Tab-separated table of C-alpha atoms and ligand atoms in Angstrom:
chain	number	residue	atom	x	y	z
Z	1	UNK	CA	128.596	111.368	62.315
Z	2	UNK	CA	129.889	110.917	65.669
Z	3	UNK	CA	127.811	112.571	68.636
Z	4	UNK	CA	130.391	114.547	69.989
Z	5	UNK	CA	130.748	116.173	66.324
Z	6	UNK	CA	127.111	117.307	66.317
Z	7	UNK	CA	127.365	118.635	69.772
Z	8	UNK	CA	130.724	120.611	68.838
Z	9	UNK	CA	127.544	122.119	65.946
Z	10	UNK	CA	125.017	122.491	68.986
Z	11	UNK	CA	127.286	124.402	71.340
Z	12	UNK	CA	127.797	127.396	69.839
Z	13	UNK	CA	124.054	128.073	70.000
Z	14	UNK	CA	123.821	127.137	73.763
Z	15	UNK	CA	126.696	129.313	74.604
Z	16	UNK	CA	125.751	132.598	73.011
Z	17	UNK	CA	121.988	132.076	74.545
Z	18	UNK	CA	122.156	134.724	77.770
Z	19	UNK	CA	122.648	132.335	80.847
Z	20	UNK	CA	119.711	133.211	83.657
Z	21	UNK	CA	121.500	134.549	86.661
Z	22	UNK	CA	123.681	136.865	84.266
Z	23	UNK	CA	126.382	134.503	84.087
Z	24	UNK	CA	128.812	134.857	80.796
Z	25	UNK	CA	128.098	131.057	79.217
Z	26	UNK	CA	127.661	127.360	80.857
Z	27	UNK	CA	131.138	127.790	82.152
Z	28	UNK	CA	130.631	129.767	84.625
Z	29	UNK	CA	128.569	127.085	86.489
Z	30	UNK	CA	131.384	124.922	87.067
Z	31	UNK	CA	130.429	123.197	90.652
Z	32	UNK	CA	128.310	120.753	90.199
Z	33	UNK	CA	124.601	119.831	89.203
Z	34	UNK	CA	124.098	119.264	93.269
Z	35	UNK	CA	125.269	121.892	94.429
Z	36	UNK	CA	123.238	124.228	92.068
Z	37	UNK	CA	119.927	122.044	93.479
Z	38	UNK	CA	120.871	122.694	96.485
Z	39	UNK	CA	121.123	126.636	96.240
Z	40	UNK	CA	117.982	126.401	94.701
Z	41	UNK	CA	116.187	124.915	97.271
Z	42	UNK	CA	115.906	120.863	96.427
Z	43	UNK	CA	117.704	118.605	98.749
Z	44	UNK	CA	119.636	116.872	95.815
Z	45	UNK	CA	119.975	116.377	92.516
Z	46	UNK	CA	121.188	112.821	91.771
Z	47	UNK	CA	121.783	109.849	89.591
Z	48	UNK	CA	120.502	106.263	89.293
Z	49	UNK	CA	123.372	103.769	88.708
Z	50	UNK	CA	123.748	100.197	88.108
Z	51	UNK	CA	126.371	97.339	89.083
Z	52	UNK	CA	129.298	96.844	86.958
Z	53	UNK	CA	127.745	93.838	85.316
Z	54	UNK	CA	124.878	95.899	84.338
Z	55	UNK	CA	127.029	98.131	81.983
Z	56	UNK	CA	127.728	96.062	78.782
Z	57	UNK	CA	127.655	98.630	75.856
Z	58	UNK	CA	130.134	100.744	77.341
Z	59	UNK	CA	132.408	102.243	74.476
Z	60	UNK	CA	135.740	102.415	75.994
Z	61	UNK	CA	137.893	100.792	78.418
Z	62	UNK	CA	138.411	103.605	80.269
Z	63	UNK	CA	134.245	104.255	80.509
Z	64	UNK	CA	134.234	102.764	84.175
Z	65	UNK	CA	137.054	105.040	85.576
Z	66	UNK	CA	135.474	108.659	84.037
Z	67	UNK	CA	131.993	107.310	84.513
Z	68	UNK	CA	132.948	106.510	88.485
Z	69	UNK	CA	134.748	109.585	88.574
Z	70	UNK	CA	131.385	111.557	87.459
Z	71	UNK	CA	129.348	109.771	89.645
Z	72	UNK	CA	131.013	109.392	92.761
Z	73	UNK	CA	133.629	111.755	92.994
Z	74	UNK	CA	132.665	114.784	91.542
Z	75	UNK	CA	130.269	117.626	92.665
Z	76	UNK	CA	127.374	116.716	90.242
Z	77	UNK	CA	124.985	114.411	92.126
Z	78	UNK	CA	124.361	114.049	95.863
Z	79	UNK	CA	122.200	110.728	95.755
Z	80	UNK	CA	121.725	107.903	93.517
Z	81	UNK	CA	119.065	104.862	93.363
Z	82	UNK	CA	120.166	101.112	92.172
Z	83	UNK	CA	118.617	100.808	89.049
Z	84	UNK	CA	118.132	97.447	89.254
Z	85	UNK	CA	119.455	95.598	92.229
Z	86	UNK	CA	116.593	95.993	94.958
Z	87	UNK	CA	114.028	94.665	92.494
Z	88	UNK	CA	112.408	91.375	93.519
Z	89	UNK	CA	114.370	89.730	91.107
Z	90	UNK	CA	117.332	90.155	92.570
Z	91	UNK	CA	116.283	90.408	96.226
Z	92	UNK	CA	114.059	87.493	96.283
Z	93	UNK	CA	114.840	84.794	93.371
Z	94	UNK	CA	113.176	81.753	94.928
Z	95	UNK	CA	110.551	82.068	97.638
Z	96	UNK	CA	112.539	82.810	100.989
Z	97	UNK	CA	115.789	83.385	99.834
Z	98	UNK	CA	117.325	86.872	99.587
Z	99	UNK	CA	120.014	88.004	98.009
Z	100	UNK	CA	121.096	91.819	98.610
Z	101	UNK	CA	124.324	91.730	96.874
Z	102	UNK	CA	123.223	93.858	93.708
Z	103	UNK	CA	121.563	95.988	95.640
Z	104	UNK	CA	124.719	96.440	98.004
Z	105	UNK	CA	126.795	97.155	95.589
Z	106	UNK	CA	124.913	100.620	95.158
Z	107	UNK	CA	124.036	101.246	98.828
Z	108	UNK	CA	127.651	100.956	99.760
Z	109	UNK	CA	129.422	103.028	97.492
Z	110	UNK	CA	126.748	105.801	98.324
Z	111	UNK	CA	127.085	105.377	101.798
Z	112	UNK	CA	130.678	105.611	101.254
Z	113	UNK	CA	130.458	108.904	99.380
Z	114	UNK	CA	128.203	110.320	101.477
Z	115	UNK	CA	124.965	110.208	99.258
Z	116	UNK	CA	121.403	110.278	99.812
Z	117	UNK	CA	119.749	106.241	98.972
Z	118	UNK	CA	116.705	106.419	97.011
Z	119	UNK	CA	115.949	103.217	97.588
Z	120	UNK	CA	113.594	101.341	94.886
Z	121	UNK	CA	111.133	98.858	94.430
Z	122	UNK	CA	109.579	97.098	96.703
Z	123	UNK	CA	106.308	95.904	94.696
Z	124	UNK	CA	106.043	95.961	91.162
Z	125	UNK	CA	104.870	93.726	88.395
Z	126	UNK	CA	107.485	93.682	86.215
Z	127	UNK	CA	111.085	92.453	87.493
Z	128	UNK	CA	109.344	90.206	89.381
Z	129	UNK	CA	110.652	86.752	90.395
Z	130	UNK	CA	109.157	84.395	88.156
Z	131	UNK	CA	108.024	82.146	90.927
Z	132	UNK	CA	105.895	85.020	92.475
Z	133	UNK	CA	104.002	84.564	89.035
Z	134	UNK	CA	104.162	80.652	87.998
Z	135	UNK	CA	100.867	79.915	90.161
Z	136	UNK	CA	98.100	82.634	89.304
Z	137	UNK	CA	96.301	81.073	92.008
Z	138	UNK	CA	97.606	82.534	95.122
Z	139	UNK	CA	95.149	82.335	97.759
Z	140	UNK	CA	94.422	85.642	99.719
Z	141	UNK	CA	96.121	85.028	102.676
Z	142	UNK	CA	99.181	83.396	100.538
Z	143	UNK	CA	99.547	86.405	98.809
Z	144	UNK	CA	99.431	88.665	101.567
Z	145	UNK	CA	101.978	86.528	103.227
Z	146	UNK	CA	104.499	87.101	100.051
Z	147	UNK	CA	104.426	90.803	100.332
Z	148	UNK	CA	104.662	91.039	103.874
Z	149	UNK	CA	107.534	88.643	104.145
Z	150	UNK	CA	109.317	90.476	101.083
Z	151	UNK	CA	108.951	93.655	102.264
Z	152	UNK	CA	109.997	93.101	105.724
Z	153	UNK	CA	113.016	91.314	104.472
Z	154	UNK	CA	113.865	93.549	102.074
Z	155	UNK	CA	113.246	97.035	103.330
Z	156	UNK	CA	114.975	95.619	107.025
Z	157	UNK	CA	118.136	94.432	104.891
Z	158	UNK	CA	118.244	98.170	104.181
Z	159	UNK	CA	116.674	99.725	107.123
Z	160	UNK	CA	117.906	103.037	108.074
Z	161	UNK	CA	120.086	103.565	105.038
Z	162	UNK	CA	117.264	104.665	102.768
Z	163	UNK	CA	116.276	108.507	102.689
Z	164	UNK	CA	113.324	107.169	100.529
Z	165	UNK	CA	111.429	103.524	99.612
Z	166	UNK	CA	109.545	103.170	96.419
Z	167	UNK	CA	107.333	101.217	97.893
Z	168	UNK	CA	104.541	100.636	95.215
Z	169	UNK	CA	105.767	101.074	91.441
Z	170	UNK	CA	103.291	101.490	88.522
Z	171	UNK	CA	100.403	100.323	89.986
Z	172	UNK	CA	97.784	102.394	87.605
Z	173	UNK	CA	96.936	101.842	83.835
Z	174	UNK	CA	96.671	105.108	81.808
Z	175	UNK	CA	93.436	105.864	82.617
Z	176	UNK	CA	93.521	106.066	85.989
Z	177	UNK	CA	92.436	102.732	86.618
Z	178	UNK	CA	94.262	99.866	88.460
Z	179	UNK	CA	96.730	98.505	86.459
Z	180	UNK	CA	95.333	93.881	86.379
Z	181	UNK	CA	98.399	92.883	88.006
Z	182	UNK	CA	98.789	89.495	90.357
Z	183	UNK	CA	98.911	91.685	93.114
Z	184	UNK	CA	95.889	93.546	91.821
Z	185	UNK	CA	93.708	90.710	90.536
Z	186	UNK	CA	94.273	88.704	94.034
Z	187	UNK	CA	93.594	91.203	96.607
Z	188	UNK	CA	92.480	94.596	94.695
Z	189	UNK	CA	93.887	97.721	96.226
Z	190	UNK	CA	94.165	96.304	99.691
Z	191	UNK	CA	97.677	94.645	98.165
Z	192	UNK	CA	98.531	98.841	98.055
Z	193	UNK	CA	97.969	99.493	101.836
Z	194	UNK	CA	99.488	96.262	102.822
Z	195	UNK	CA	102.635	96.886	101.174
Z	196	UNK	CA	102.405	100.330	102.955
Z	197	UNK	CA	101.773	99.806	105.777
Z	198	UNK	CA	104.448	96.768	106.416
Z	199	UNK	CA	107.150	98.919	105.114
Z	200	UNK	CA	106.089	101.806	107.355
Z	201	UNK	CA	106.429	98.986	110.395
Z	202	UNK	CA	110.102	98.291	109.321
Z	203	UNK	CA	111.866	101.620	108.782
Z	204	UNK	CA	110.288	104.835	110.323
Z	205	UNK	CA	112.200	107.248	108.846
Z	206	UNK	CA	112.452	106.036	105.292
Z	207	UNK	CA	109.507	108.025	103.397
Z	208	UNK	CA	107.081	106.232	101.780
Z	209	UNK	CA	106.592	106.867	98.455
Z	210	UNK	CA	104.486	105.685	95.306
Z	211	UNK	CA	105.896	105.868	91.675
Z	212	UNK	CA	104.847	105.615	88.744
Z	213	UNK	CA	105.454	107.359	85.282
Z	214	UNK	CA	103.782	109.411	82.894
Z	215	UNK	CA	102.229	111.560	85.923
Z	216	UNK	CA	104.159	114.935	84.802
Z	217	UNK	CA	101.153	116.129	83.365
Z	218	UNK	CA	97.747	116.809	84.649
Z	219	UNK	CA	95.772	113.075	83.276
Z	220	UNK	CA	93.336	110.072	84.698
Z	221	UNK	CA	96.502	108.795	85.720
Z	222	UNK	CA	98.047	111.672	87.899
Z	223	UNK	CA	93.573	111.735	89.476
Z	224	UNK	CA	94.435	107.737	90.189
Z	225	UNK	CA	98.078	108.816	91.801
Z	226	UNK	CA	96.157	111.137	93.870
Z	227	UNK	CA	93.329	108.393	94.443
Z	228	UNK	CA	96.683	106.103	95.994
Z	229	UNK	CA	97.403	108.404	98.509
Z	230	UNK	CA	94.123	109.635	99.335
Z	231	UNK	CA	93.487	105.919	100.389
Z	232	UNK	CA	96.245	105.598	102.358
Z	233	UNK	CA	95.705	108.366	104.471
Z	234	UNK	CA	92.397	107.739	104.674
Z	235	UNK	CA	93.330	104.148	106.141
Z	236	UNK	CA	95.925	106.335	108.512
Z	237	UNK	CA	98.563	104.426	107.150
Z	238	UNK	CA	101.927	106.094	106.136
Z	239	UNK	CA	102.784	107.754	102.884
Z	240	UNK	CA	105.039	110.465	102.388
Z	241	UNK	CA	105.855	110.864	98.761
Z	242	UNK	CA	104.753	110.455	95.148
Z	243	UNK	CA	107.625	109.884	92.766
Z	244	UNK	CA	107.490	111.090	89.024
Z	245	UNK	CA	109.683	109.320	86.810
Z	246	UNK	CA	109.308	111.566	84.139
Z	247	UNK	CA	110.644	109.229	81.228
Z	248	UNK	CA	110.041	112.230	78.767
Z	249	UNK	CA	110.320	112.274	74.751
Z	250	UNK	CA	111.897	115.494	73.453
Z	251	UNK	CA	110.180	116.215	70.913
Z	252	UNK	CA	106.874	116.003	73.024
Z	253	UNK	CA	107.508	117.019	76.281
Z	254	UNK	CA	105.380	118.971	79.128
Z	255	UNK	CA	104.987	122.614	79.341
Z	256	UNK	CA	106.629	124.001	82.485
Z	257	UNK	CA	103.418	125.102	83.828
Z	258	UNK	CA	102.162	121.801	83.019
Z	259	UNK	CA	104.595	120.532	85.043
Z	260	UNK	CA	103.969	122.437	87.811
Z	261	UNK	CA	100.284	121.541	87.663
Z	262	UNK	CA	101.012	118.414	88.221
Z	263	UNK	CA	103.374	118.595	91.339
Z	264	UNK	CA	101.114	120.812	92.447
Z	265	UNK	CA	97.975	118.191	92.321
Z	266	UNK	CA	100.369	116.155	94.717
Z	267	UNK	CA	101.774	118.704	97.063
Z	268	UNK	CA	98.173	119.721	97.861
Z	269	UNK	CA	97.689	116.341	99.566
Z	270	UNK	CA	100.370	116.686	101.912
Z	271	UNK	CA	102.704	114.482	100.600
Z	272	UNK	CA	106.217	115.263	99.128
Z	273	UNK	CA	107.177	115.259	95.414
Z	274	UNK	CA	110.583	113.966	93.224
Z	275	UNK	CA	111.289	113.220	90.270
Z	276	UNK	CA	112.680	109.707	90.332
Z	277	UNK	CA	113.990	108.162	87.020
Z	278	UNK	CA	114.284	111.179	84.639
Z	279	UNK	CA	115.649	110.738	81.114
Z	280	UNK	CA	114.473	112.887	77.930
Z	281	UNK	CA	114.356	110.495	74.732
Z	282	UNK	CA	115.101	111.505	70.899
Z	283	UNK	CA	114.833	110.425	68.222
Z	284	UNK	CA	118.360	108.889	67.263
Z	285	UNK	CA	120.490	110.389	65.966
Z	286	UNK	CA	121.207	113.118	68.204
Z	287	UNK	CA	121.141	116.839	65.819
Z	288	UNK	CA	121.082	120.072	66.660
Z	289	UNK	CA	117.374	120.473	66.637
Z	290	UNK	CA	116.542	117.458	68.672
Z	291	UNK	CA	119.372	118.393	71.288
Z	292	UNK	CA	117.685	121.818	71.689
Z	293	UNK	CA	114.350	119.876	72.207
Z	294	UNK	CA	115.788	118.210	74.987
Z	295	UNK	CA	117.587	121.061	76.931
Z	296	UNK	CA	114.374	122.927	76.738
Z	297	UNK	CA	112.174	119.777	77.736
Z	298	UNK	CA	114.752	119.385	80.720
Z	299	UNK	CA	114.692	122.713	81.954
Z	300	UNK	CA	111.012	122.845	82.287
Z	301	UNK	CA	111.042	119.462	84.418
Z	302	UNK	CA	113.666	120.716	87.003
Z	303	UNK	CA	112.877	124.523	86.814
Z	304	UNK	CA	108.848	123.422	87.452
Z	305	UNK	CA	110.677	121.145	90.899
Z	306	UNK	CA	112.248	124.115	91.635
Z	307	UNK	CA	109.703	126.422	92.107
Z	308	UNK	CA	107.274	124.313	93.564
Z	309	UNK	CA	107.190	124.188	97.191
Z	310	UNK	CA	106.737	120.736	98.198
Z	311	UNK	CA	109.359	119.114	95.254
Z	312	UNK	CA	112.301	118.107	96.970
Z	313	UNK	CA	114.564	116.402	94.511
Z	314	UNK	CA	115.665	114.902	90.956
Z	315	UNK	CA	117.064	111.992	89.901
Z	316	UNK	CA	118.046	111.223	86.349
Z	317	UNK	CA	117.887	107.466	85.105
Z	318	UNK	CA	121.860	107.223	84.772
Z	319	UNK	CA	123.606	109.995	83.024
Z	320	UNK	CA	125.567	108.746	80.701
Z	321	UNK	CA	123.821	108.043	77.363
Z	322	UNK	CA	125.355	104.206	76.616
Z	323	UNK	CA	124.100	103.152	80.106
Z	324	UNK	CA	120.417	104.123	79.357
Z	325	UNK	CA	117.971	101.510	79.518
Z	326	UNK	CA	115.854	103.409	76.508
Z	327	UNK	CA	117.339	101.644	73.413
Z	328	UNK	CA	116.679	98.594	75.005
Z	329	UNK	CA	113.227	99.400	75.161
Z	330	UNK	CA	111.808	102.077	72.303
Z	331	UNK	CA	113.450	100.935	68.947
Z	332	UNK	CA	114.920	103.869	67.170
Z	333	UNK	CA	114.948	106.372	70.487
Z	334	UNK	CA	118.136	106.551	72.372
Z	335	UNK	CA	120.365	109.718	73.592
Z	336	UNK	CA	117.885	110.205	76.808
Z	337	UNK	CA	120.753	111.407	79.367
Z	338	UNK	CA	122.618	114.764	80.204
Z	339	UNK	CA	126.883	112.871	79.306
Z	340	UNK	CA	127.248	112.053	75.268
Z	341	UNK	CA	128.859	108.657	74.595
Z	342	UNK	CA	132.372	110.431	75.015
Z	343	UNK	CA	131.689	111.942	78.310
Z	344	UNK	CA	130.906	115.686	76.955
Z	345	UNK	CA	128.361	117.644	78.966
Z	346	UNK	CA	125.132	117.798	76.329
Z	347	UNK	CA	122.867	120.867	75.555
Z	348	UNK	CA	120.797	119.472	78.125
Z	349	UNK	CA	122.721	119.733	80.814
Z	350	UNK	CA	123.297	123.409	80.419
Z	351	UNK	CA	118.854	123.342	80.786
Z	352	UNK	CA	119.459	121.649	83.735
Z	353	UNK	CA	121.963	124.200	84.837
Z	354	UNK	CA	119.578	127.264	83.614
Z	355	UNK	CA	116.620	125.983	85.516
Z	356	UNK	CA	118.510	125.482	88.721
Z	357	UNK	CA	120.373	128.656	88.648
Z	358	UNK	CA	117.318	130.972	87.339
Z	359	UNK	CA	116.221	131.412	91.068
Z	360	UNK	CA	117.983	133.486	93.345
Z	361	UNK	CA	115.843	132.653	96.490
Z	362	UNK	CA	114.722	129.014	97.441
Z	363	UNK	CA	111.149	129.012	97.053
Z	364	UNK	CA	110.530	126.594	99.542
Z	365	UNK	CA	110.771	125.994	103.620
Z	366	UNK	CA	113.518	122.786	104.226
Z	367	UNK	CA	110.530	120.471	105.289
Z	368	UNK	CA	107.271	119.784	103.342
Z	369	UNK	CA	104.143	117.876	103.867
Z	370	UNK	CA	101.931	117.620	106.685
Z	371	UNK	CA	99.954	115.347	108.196
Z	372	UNK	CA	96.116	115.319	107.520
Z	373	UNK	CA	95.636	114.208	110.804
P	1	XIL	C1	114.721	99.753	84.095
P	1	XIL	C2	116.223	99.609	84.153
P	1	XIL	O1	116.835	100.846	83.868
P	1	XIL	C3	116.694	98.552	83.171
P	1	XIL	O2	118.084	98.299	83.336
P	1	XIL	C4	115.915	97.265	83.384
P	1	XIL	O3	116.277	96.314	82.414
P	1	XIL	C5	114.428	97.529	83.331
P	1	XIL	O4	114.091	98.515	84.274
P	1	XIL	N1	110.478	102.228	85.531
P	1	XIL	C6	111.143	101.840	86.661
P	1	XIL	C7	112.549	101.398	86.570
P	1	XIL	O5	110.601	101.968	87.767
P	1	XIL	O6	112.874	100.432	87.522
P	1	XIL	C8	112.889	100.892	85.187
P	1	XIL	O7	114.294	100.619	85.133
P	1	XIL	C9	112.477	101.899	84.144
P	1	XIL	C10	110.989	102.135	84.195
């Protein structure tokens, strides 16, 4: 059965649901997911989106002009983050030779529609040039040499354009422990205040942030998240944000007060909070029951950012299901976005729409964070 079938079965239960705010159905809330975010207090609600070339699987011709239209033109998202293009991959292929084009493909058209540049990742283990990990056998002062010279290149190329830097991705194993990276295994955590600190040298006024996922609930791994920037300020070195990607599963998914629990761990410490690459898997295919799964599992992630002082933002990981990385990577799970395949607004994004419209009065001052010091 087509997707947009099951939805046309789905809808009739999301519309006679009571919308919070005492609107008369989804309809109502016709302006936008951004500006919603923005009455509620979060300085944007956004989108990650790839390069052209990235998009192979998309189902009709005319994908690229509605999809475009969505994401650049319309009301819906005020910032955006290249999915892929600022990875090392791309930006440093051989040792000393950088390559921004993917990445500029991004940065340009959101600088040309006036959107906020998440701008992501400066070190991470995977998408990593294979050169970077052909000799195991860095010596210290090699390795430290790498990541300086990468990061300077890469966050100058996009100095000043960037309202954030992922600056460390997934550094931590589930437990809270470090994750036995090349980075890790060669210098320990100092690779982790290096990268830090360099990127803090380059551009002043992008924030620093760590990412990493599976930290929407209270774990080992959201105590080692908090371990990450307790170091860092401890070392006086810059760090302004933790990002939560909050690559969710539907049918398990965090409580809101679980999710609040968990920003809250972070905004404690001073430092800001976003989620940064959400998507909300199922189990494919898409029914009723799973759909409703998802709206509700959404709702809870953007309603806890809402009323947490100290969350600024969302992003979701691309928004229109055939772009999603997830079938790519979890077998048999798909559907993860808030668009279905023919560009109809899912259950989900009505959850999206509840939990930004359910508070009247922005919980939180325009500025977060402090400084320790
Ligand atoms: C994913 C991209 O969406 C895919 O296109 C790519 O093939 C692999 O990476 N955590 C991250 C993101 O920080 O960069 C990843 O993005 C998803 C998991």
């Amino acid at each position: 059965m087509h997707l947009s079938s099951l939805l046309l079965s789905a809808l009739p239960l999301t519309l006679a649901s009571p919308t919070p705010g005492g609107g008369k159905g989804p309809e109502k809330y016709d302006k936008g997911l951004n500006f919603y975010a923005k009455q509620a207090g979060l300085k944007y609600f956004g989108a990650a989106t790839d390069t052209p070339g990235f998009r192979e699987r998309a189902p009709y011709p005319q994908s690229y002009k509605q999809y475009d239209q969505i994401m650049w033109k319309s009301g819906e998202f005020g910032q955006t983050t290249p999915t892929n293009g600022q990875k090392w991959l791309f930006t440093e292929p051989q040792q000393g030779v950088f390559n921004y084009t993917e990445g500029n493909v991004v940065s340009s058209l959101a600088r040309k529609h006036g959107k906020y540049l998440r701008c992501h990742a400066l070190v991470w283990h995977s998408q990593l040039a294979p050169w970077v990990e052909a000799k195991q056998d860095w010596t210290k002062q090699q390795l430290r040499d790498i990541i300086v010279s990468h990061v300077t290149k890469v966050a100058g190329a996009w100095k000043g354009q960037c309202y954030a830097w992922d600056v460390v991705n997934e550094a931590l194993n589930e437990d809270g422990t470090y994750r036995e990276s090349l980075f890790y295994k060669i210098l320990g955590e100092e690779y982790i205040t290096l990268a830090f600190k360099t990127a803090a040298k380059v551009d002043p006024f992008a924030k620093l942030y760590y990412n990493d996922y599976n930290l929407e609930w209270p774990s080992a791994k959201t105590a080692g998240a908090q371990r990450i920037v307790r170091l860092l300020q401890k070392n006086r070195i810059r760090i302004d944000g933790v990002g939560l990607q909050a690559h969710l599963i539907a049918e398990d998914h965090p409580t809101l007060d679980q999710h609040i629990d968990a920003i809250q761990g972070f905004a404690k410490l001073g430092v800001e909070v976003a989620l940064t690459e959400l998507d909300i898997r199922l189990q494919t295919p898409a029914n009723a029951t799973n759909l409703a799964l998802q709206k509700e599992a959404y709702k809870n992630a953007v309603g806890a950012c809402v009323q947490v002082k100290g969350c600024i933002g969302v992003t979701i990981w691309d928004f229109y299901d055939p772009f999603s990385w997830v079938p790519d990577v979890f077998p048999g799970e798909g559907a993860p976005l808030l668009w279905a395949e023919d560009f109809s607004k899912k259950p989900a994004y009505y959850g999206v729409i509840e939990a930004l419209t359910n508070k009247t009065t922005p919980a939180k001052p325009g500025k977060p964070g402090f400084w320790p010091w």
